[in-house]
PDB file of C-alpha atoms in Angstrom:
ATOM      1  CA  MET A   1     -19.572 -16.120  -8.217  1.00  0.00           C
ATOM      2  CA  THR A   2     -18.334 -14.109  -5.240  1.00  0.00           C
ATOM      3  CA  SER A   3     -18.548 -15.742  -1.828  1.00  0.00           C
ATOM      4  CA  THR A   4     -19.304 -13.658   1.233  1.00  0.00           C
ATOM      5  CA  THR A   5     -18.380 -14.253   4.828  1.00  0.00           C
ATOM      6  CA  PRO A   6     -21.381 -14.657   7.143  1.00  0.00           C
ATOM      7  CA  GLN A   7     -21.745 -11.800   9.607  1.00  0.00           C
ATOM      8  CA  THR A   8     -21.690 -14.304  12.433  1.00  0.00           C
ATOM      9  CA  GLN A   9     -18.155 -15.435  11.557  1.00  0.00           C
ATOM     10  CA  ALA A  10     -15.519 -13.543  13.484  1.00  0.00           C
ATOM     11  CA  ARG A  11     -12.910 -11.694  11.461  1.00  0.00           C
ATOM     12  CA  PRO A  12      -9.333 -12.905  11.921  1.00  0.00           C
ATOM     13  CA  ARG A  13      -7.207 -10.637  14.085  1.00  0.00           C
ATOM     14  CA  PRO A  14      -3.437 -10.031  13.900  1.00  0.00           C
ATOM     15  CA  LEU A  15      -2.533 -11.994  17.043  1.00  0.00           C
ATOM     16  CA  ASP A  16      -5.017 -14.859  16.773  1.00  0.00           C
ATOM     17  CA  HIS A  17      -2.154 -17.373  16.803  1.00  0.00           C
ATOM     18  CA  ILE A  18      -0.323 -15.894  19.816  1.00  0.00           C
ATOM     19  CA  THR A  19      -0.520 -17.141  23.428  1.00  0.00           C
ATOM     20  CA  VAL A  20       0.472 -14.819  26.272  1.00  0.00           C
ATOM     21  CA  VAL A  21       0.974 -15.870  29.895  1.00  0.00           C
ATOM     22  CA  SER A  22       0.950 -12.952  32.299  1.00  0.00           C
ATOM     23  CA  LEU A  23       1.935 -12.789  35.969  1.00  0.00           C
ATOM     24  CA  GLU A  24       0.220  -9.476  36.529  1.00  0.00           C
ATOM     25  CA  HIS A  25      -1.559  -7.230  38.958  1.00  0.00           C
ATOM     26  CA  ALA A  26      -2.669  -3.608  39.269  1.00  0.00           C
ATOM     27  CA  ILE A  27      -2.544  -1.630  35.979  1.00  0.00           C
ATOM     28  CA  ALA A  28       0.758  -1.643  34.060  1.00  0.00           C
ATOM     29  CA  ALA A  29       1.002  -5.276  32.906  1.00  0.00           C
ATOM     30  CA  PRO A  30      -2.763  -5.799  32.682  1.00  0.00           C
ATOM     31  CA  PHE A  31      -3.084  -2.708  30.455  1.00  0.00           C
ATOM     32  CA  CYS A  32      -0.366  -4.099  28.194  1.00  0.00           C
ATOM     33  CA  THR A  33      -1.911  -7.545  27.883  1.00  0.00           C
ATOM     34  CA  ARG A  34      -5.426  -6.202  27.438  1.00  0.00           C
ATOM     35  CA  GLN A  35      -4.293  -4.570  24.201  1.00  0.00           C
ATOM     36  CA  LEU A  36      -2.681  -7.815  23.077  1.00  0.00           C
ATOM     37  CA  ALA A  37      -5.988  -9.555  23.801  1.00  0.00           C
ATOM     38  CA  ASP A  38      -7.832  -6.904  21.792  1.00  0.00           C
ATOM     39  CA  LEU A  39      -5.667  -7.887  18.823  1.00  0.00           C
ATOM     40  CA  GLY A  40      -6.672 -11.535  19.215  1.00  0.00           C
ATOM     41  CA  ALA A  41      -3.985 -12.988  21.484  1.00  0.00           C
ATOM     42  CA  ARG A  42      -5.003 -15.633  23.993  1.00  0.00           C
ATOM     43  CA  VAL A  43      -4.033 -14.059  27.312  1.00  0.00           C
ATOM     44  CA  ILE A  44      -3.859 -16.274  30.402  1.00  0.00           C
ATOM     45  CA  LYS A  45      -3.807 -14.089  33.513  1.00  0.00           C
ATOM     46  CA  VAL A  46      -2.308 -15.845  36.533  1.00  0.00           C
ATOM     47  CA  GLU A  47      -3.761 -14.722  39.858  1.00  0.00           C
ATOM     48  CA  ARG A  48      -3.405 -15.660  43.510  1.00  0.00           C
ATOM     49  CA  PRO A  49      -5.962 -18.189  44.807  1.00  0.00           C
ATOM     50  CA  GLU A  50      -8.976 -16.766  46.675  1.00  0.00           C
ATOM     51  CA  VAL A  51      -7.984 -13.069  46.560  1.00  0.00           C
ATOM     52  CA  GLY A  52      -6.789 -12.757  42.948  1.00  0.00           C
ATOM     53  CA  ASP A  53      -5.387  -9.531  41.543  1.00  0.00           C
ATOM     54  CA  PHE A  54      -5.612  -6.912  44.296  1.00  0.00           C
ATOM     55  CA  ALA A  55      -7.071  -4.489  41.731  1.00  0.00           C
ATOM     56  CA  ARG A  56     -10.296  -6.491  42.053  1.00  0.00           C
ATOM     57  CA  ALA A  57     -10.842  -4.667  45.352  1.00  0.00           C
ATOM     58  CA  TYR A  58     -10.244  -1.096  44.130  1.00  0.00           C
ATOM     59  CA  ASP A  59     -13.988  -0.332  44.044  1.00  0.00           C
ATOM     60  CA  ASN A  60     -17.291  -1.931  43.034  1.00  0.00           C
ATOM     61  CA  ARG A  61     -18.642   0.592  40.523  1.00  0.00           C
ATOM     62  CA  ALA A  62     -18.847  -1.675  37.469  1.00  0.00           C
ATOM     63  CA  ARG A  63     -21.898  -3.791  38.340  1.00  0.00           C
ATOM     64  CA  GLY A  64     -20.318  -4.847  41.585  1.00  0.00           C
ATOM     65  CA  GLU A  65     -16.800  -5.225  40.185  1.00  0.00           C
ATOM     66  CA  ALA A  66     -13.845  -2.861  40.313  1.00  0.00           C
ATOM     67  CA  SER A  67     -13.928  -0.428  37.390  1.00  0.00           C
ATOM     68  CA  HIS A  68     -10.134  -0.460  36.964  1.00  0.00           C
ATOM     69  CA  PHE A  69     -10.083  -4.258  36.915  1.00  0.00           C
ATOM     70  CA  VAL A  70     -12.847  -4.494  34.311  1.00  0.00           C
ATOM     71  CA  TRP A  71     -11.140  -1.820  32.185  1.00  0.00           C
ATOM     72  CA  VAL A  72      -7.782  -3.632  31.865  1.00  0.00           C
ATOM     73  CA  ASN A  73      -8.812  -7.290  31.995  1.00  0.00           C
ATOM     74  CA  ARG A  74     -11.388  -7.813  29.278  1.00  0.00           C
ATOM     75  CA  SER A  75     -11.005 -10.723  26.859  1.00  0.00           C
ATOM     76  CA  LYS A  76      -8.627 -12.661  29.132  1.00  0.00           C
ATOM     77  CA  GLU A  77      -8.667 -16.064  30.766  1.00  0.00           C
ATOM     78  CA  SER A  78      -7.915 -16.245  34.490  1.00  0.00           C
ATOM     79  CA  LEU A  79      -6.044 -19.043  36.251  1.00  0.00           C
ATOM     80  CA  ALA A  80      -5.521 -19.176  40.023  1.00  0.00           C
ATOM     81  CA  LEU A  81      -2.112 -20.568  41.001  1.00  0.00           C
ATOM     82  CA  ASP A  82      -0.227 -20.507  44.294  1.00  0.00           C
ATOM     83  CA  LEU A  83       3.295 -19.978  43.007  1.00  0.00           C
ATOM     84  CA  LYS A  84       4.754 -21.046  46.371  1.00  0.00           C
ATOM     85  CA  ASP A  85       3.308 -24.507  45.754  1.00  0.00           C
ATOM     86  CA  PRO A  86       5.740 -26.639  43.683  1.00  0.00           C
ATOM     87  CA  GLN A  87       2.894 -28.379  41.846  1.00  0.00           C
ATOM     88  CA  HIS A  88       1.273 -25.066  40.883  1.00  0.00           C
ATOM     89  CA  LEU A  89       4.641 -23.678  39.831  1.00  0.00           C
ATOM     90  CA  ALA A  90       5.167 -26.743  37.638  1.00  0.00           C
ATOM     91  CA  VAL A  91       1.798 -26.085  35.961  1.00  0.00           C
ATOM     92  CA  LEU A  92       2.854 -22.500  35.255  1.00  0.00           C
ATOM     93  CA  LYS A  93       6.148 -23.636  33.726  1.00  0.00           C
ATOM     94  CA  GLN A  94       4.241 -26.008  31.457  1.00  0.00           C
ATOM     95  CA  LEU A  95       2.051 -23.125  30.290  1.00  0.00           C
ATOM     96  CA  ILE A  96       5.065 -20.900  29.638  1.00  0.00           C
ATOM     97  CA  ALA A  97       6.740 -23.685  27.652  1.00  0.00           C
ATOM     98  CA  LYS A  98       3.829 -23.530  25.182  1.00  0.00           C
ATOM     99  CA  ALA A  99       3.492 -19.728  25.162  1.00  0.00           C
ATOM    100  CA  ASP A 100       4.823 -17.104  22.782  1.00  0.00           C
ATOM    101  CA  VAL A 101       5.063 -14.300  25.337  1.00  0.00           C
ATOM    102  CA  LEU A 102       5.518 -13.993  29.089  1.00  0.00           C
ATOM    103  CA  VAL A 103       4.645 -10.679  30.744  1.00  0.00           C
ATOM    104  CA  GLN A 104       5.246  -9.983  34.427  1.00  0.00           C
ATOM    105  CA  ASN A 105       5.127  -7.074  36.855  1.00  0.00           C
ATOM    106  CA  LEU A 106       5.753  -8.934  40.116  1.00  0.00           C
ATOM    107  CA  ALA A 107       7.986  -7.514  42.842  1.00  0.00           C
ATOM    108  CA  PRO A 108      11.666  -7.159  41.852  1.00  0.00           C
ATOM    109  CA  GLY A 109      13.482 -10.487  42.088  1.00  0.00           C
ATOM    110  CA  ALA A 110      10.336 -12.623  42.397  1.00  0.00           C
ATOM    111  CA  THR A 111      10.642 -14.365  39.040  1.00  0.00           C
ATOM    112  CA  GLY A 112      14.313 -15.121  39.585  1.00  0.00           C
ATOM    113  CA  ARG A 113      13.580 -16.880  42.874  1.00  0.00           C
ATOM    114  CA  MET A 114      11.076 -19.107  41.044  1.00  0.00           C
ATOM    115  CA  GLY A 115      13.368 -19.867  38.123  1.00  0.00           C
ATOM    116  CA  LEU A 116      11.190 -17.750  35.810  1.00  0.00           C
ATOM    117  CA  ASP A 117      13.703 -15.059  34.936  1.00  0.00           C
ATOM    118  CA  ALA A 118      14.251 -14.202  31.285  1.00  0.00           C
ATOM    119  CA  ALA A 119      17.724 -15.759  31.068  1.00  0.00           C
ATOM    120  CA  THR A 120      16.555 -19.123  32.406  1.00  0.00           C
ATOM    121  CA  LEU A 121      13.372 -19.267  30.331  1.00  0.00           C
ATOM    122  CA  ARG A 122      14.968 -18.128  27.087  1.00  0.00           C
ATOM    123  CA  ALA A 123      17.825 -20.608  27.481  1.00  0.00           C
ATOM    124  CA  ALA A 124      15.178 -23.336  27.369  1.00  0.00           C
ATOM    125  CA  ASP A 125      13.108 -21.664  24.619  1.00  0.00           C
ATOM    126  CA  PRO A 126      14.951 -19.054  22.500  1.00  0.00           C
ATOM    127  CA  ARG A 127      11.706 -18.175  20.695  1.00  0.00           C
ATOM    128  CA  LEU A 128      10.067 -16.944  23.909  1.00  0.00           C
ATOM    129  CA  ILE A 129       9.504 -13.214  24.340  1.00  0.00           C
ATOM    130  CA  VAL A 130       9.801 -12.130  27.982  1.00  0.00           C
ATOM    131  CA  CYS A 131       8.620  -8.682  29.059  1.00  0.00           C
ATOM    132  CA  ASP A 132       9.518  -7.467  32.553  1.00  0.00           C
ATOM    133  CA  ILE A 133       7.716  -4.344  33.848  1.00  0.00           C
ATOM    134  CA  SER A 134       9.019  -2.700  37.021  1.00  0.00           C
ATOM    135  CA  GLY A 135       9.446   0.676  38.626  1.00  0.00           C
ATOM    136  CA  TYR A 136      13.083   1.203  37.705  1.00  0.00           C
ATOM    137  CA  GLY A 137      14.153  -1.572  35.336  1.00  0.00           C
ATOM    138  CA  ASN A 138      16.379  -4.607  35.810  1.00  0.00           C
ATOM    139  CA  ASP A 139      19.642  -2.729  36.246  1.00  0.00           C
ATOM    140  CA  GLY A 140      20.772   0.422  37.989  1.00  0.00           C
ATOM    141  CA  PRO A 141      20.855   1.385  41.668  1.00  0.00           C
ATOM    142  CA  TYR A 142      17.049   1.197  42.146  1.00  0.00           C
ATOM    143  CA  ARG A 143      16.501  -2.187  40.468  1.00  0.00           C
ATOM    144  CA  ASP A 144      15.512  -3.900  43.747  1.00  0.00           C
ATOM    145  CA  LYS A 145      13.081  -1.191  44.843  1.00  0.00           C
ATOM    146  CA  LYS A 146       9.319  -1.501  44.589  1.00  0.00           C
ATOM    147  CA  ALA A 147       7.371   1.380  43.096  1.00  0.00           C
ATOM    148  CA  TYR A 148       3.819   2.616  42.684  1.00  0.00           C
ATOM    149  CA  ASP A 149       2.180   5.104  40.371  1.00  0.00           C
ATOM    150  CA  LEU A 150       2.174   8.260  42.511  1.00  0.00           C
ATOM    151  CA  LEU A 151       5.814   7.755  43.510  1.00  0.00           C
ATOM    152  CA  ILE A 152       6.839   7.477  39.863  1.00  0.00           C
ATOM    153  CA  GLN A 153       4.769  10.546  38.934  1.00  0.00           C
ATOM    154  CA  SER A 154       6.757  12.469  41.534  1.00  0.00           C
ATOM    155  CA  GLU A 155      10.198  11.095  40.659  1.00  0.00           C
ATOM    156  CA  ALA A 156       9.683  11.595  36.919  1.00  0.00           C
ATOM    157  CA  GLY A 157       8.855  15.259  37.467  1.00  0.00           C
ATOM    158  CA  PHE A 158       5.269  14.882  36.317  1.00  0.00           C
ATOM    159  CA  LEU A 159       3.929  16.584  39.437  1.00  0.00           C
ATOM    160  CA  SER A 160       5.950  19.682  38.587  1.00  0.00           C
ATOM    161  CA  ILE A 161       3.554  20.440  35.717  1.00  0.00           C
ATOM    162  CA  THR A 162       0.328  19.806  37.613  1.00  0.00           C
ATOM    163  CA  GLY A 163      -1.105  21.841  40.451  1.00  0.00           C
ATOM    164  CA  THR A 164       1.121  24.514  41.989  1.00  0.00           C
ATOM    165  CA  PRO A 165       4.570  24.488  43.624  1.00  0.00           C
ATOM    166  CA  GLU A 166       2.859  24.762  47.004  1.00  0.00           C
ATOM    167  CA  GLN A 167       0.312  22.039  46.288  1.00  0.00           C
ATOM    168  CA  PRO A 168       1.282  19.652  43.474  1.00  0.00           C
ATOM    169  CA  SER A 169      -1.515  17.477  42.146  1.00  0.00           C
ATOM    170  CA  LYS A 170      -1.285  13.959  40.771  1.00  0.00           C
ATOM    171  CA  ALA A 171      -2.845  13.034  37.458  1.00  0.00           C
ATOM    172  CA  GLY A 172      -6.374  11.732  37.829  1.00  0.00           C
ATOM    173  CA  ASN A 173      -5.498   8.381  36.284  1.00  0.00           C
ATOM    174  CA  SER A 174      -2.602   5.948  36.853  1.00  0.00           C
ATOM    175  CA  ILE A 175      -0.524   7.642  34.179  1.00  0.00           C
ATOM    176  CA  ALA A 176       2.819   6.021  35.066  1.00  0.00           C
ATOM    177  CA  ASP A 177       1.269   2.557  34.887  1.00  0.00           C
ATOM    178  CA  ILE A 178      -0.424   3.391  31.596  1.00  0.00           C
ATOM    179  CA  ALA A 179       2.816   4.737  30.088  1.00  0.00           C
ATOM    180  CA  ALA A 180       4.698   1.564  31.051  1.00  0.00           C
ATOM    181  CA  GLY A 181       1.896  -0.626  29.732  1.00  0.00           C
ATOM    182  CA  MET A 182       1.882   1.208  26.415  1.00  0.00           C
ATOM    183  CA  TYR A 183       5.641   0.825  25.919  1.00  0.00           C
ATOM    184  CA  ALA A 184       5.475  -2.847  26.938  1.00  0.00           C
ATOM    185  CA  TYR A 185       2.688  -3.459  24.424  1.00  0.00           C
ATOM    186  CA  THR A 186       4.450  -1.762  21.501  1.00  0.00           C
ATOM    187  CA  ASN A 187       7.755  -3.452  22.307  1.00  0.00           C
ATOM    188  CA  ILE A 188       6.090  -6.866  22.356  1.00  0.00           C
ATOM    189  CA  LEU A 189       4.560  -6.184  18.933  1.00  0.00           C
ATOM    190  CA  SER A 190       8.014  -5.222  17.640  1.00  0.00           C
ATOM    191  CA  ALA A 191       9.535  -8.373  19.177  1.00  0.00           C
ATOM    192  CA  LEU A 192       6.908 -10.540  17.485  1.00  0.00           C
ATOM    193  CA  MET A 193       7.696  -8.940  14.132  1.00  0.00           C
ATOM    194  CA  GLN A 194      11.409  -9.479  14.671  1.00  0.00           C
ATOM    195  CA  ARG A 195      10.821 -13.122  15.663  1.00  0.00           C
ATOM    196  CA  ASP A 196       8.951 -13.698  12.405  1.00  0.00           C
ATOM    197  CA  LYS A 197      12.125 -12.625  10.575  1.00  0.00           C
ATOM    198  CA  THR A 198      14.820 -14.184  12.750  1.00  0.00           C
ATOM    199  CA  GLY A 199      13.163 -16.983  14.687  1.00  0.00           C
ATOM    200  CA  GLU A 200      14.555 -15.496  17.901  1.00  0.00           C
ATOM    201  CA  GLY A 201      12.577 -14.150  20.841  1.00  0.00           C
ATOM    202  CA  SER A 202      13.580 -11.176  23.007  1.00  0.00           C
ATOM    203  CA  HIS A 203      13.916  -9.926  26.548  1.00  0.00           C
ATOM    204  CA  ILE A 204      12.119  -6.613  27.040  1.00  0.00           C
ATOM    205  CA  ASP A 205      12.808  -4.519  30.162  1.00  0.00           C
ATOM    206  CA  VAL A 206      10.262  -1.730  30.760  1.00  0.00           C
ATOM    207  CA  SER A 207      10.801   0.853  33.494  1.00  0.00           C
ATOM    208  CA  MET A 208       7.855   2.908  34.737  1.00  0.00           C
ATOM    209  CA  LEU A 209      10.214   5.793  35.552  1.00  0.00           C
ATOM    210  CA  GLU A 210      11.760   5.861  32.077  1.00  0.00           C
ATOM    211  CA  SER A 211       8.352   5.436  30.430  1.00  0.00           C
ATOM    212  CA  LEU A 212       6.790   8.413  32.182  1.00  0.00           C
ATOM    213  CA  GLY A 213       9.972  10.465  31.864  1.00  0.00           C
ATOM    214  CA  GLU A 214       9.621  10.121  28.086  1.00  0.00           C
ATOM    215  CA  TRP A 215       6.169  11.694  28.284  1.00  0.00           C
TER     216      TRP A 215
END
């Protein structure tokens, strides 16, 4: 006799057993973690109290909510923490201690000041996968500089192939953020596969400039 699975029972997904904590805002990191959530990962999005992710205020076209925010934040849990409050920071560290992956796209140097940099966290938990997303990466002369999508489109040369020399035109979507989010997502999947073989986590450093330059 062949048994069948009831239609109401959810199919298992590849990342059902994975927990991701994400210190994220805007598009790049949220786009990465949304895809992990689509594959079944439990994604805990950490936001600022009261205001939350500033992408919530981009517009109100999706039934009163920001369309960009809805697009990249489905299937996630949200937790409001004031990371300047020692008690809230302690809660975050407890969450990370139980997580498989930490993703962050905070301002350069922010995680280091809180003791949440990859070296510190992975010394305590070598199985942890840490993915940093920034404008220019964790080394090099621009490592401390903030960045945003249009600036990266310009610096990567993307604007040279849109519009005209007299009037360059940006891409209609946040293409630099999306490129970085895609590379972060695929690198995390690779790191999870490697950890299954070796038992060791990884530190992933994703640069928006290098990501869009590849395109």
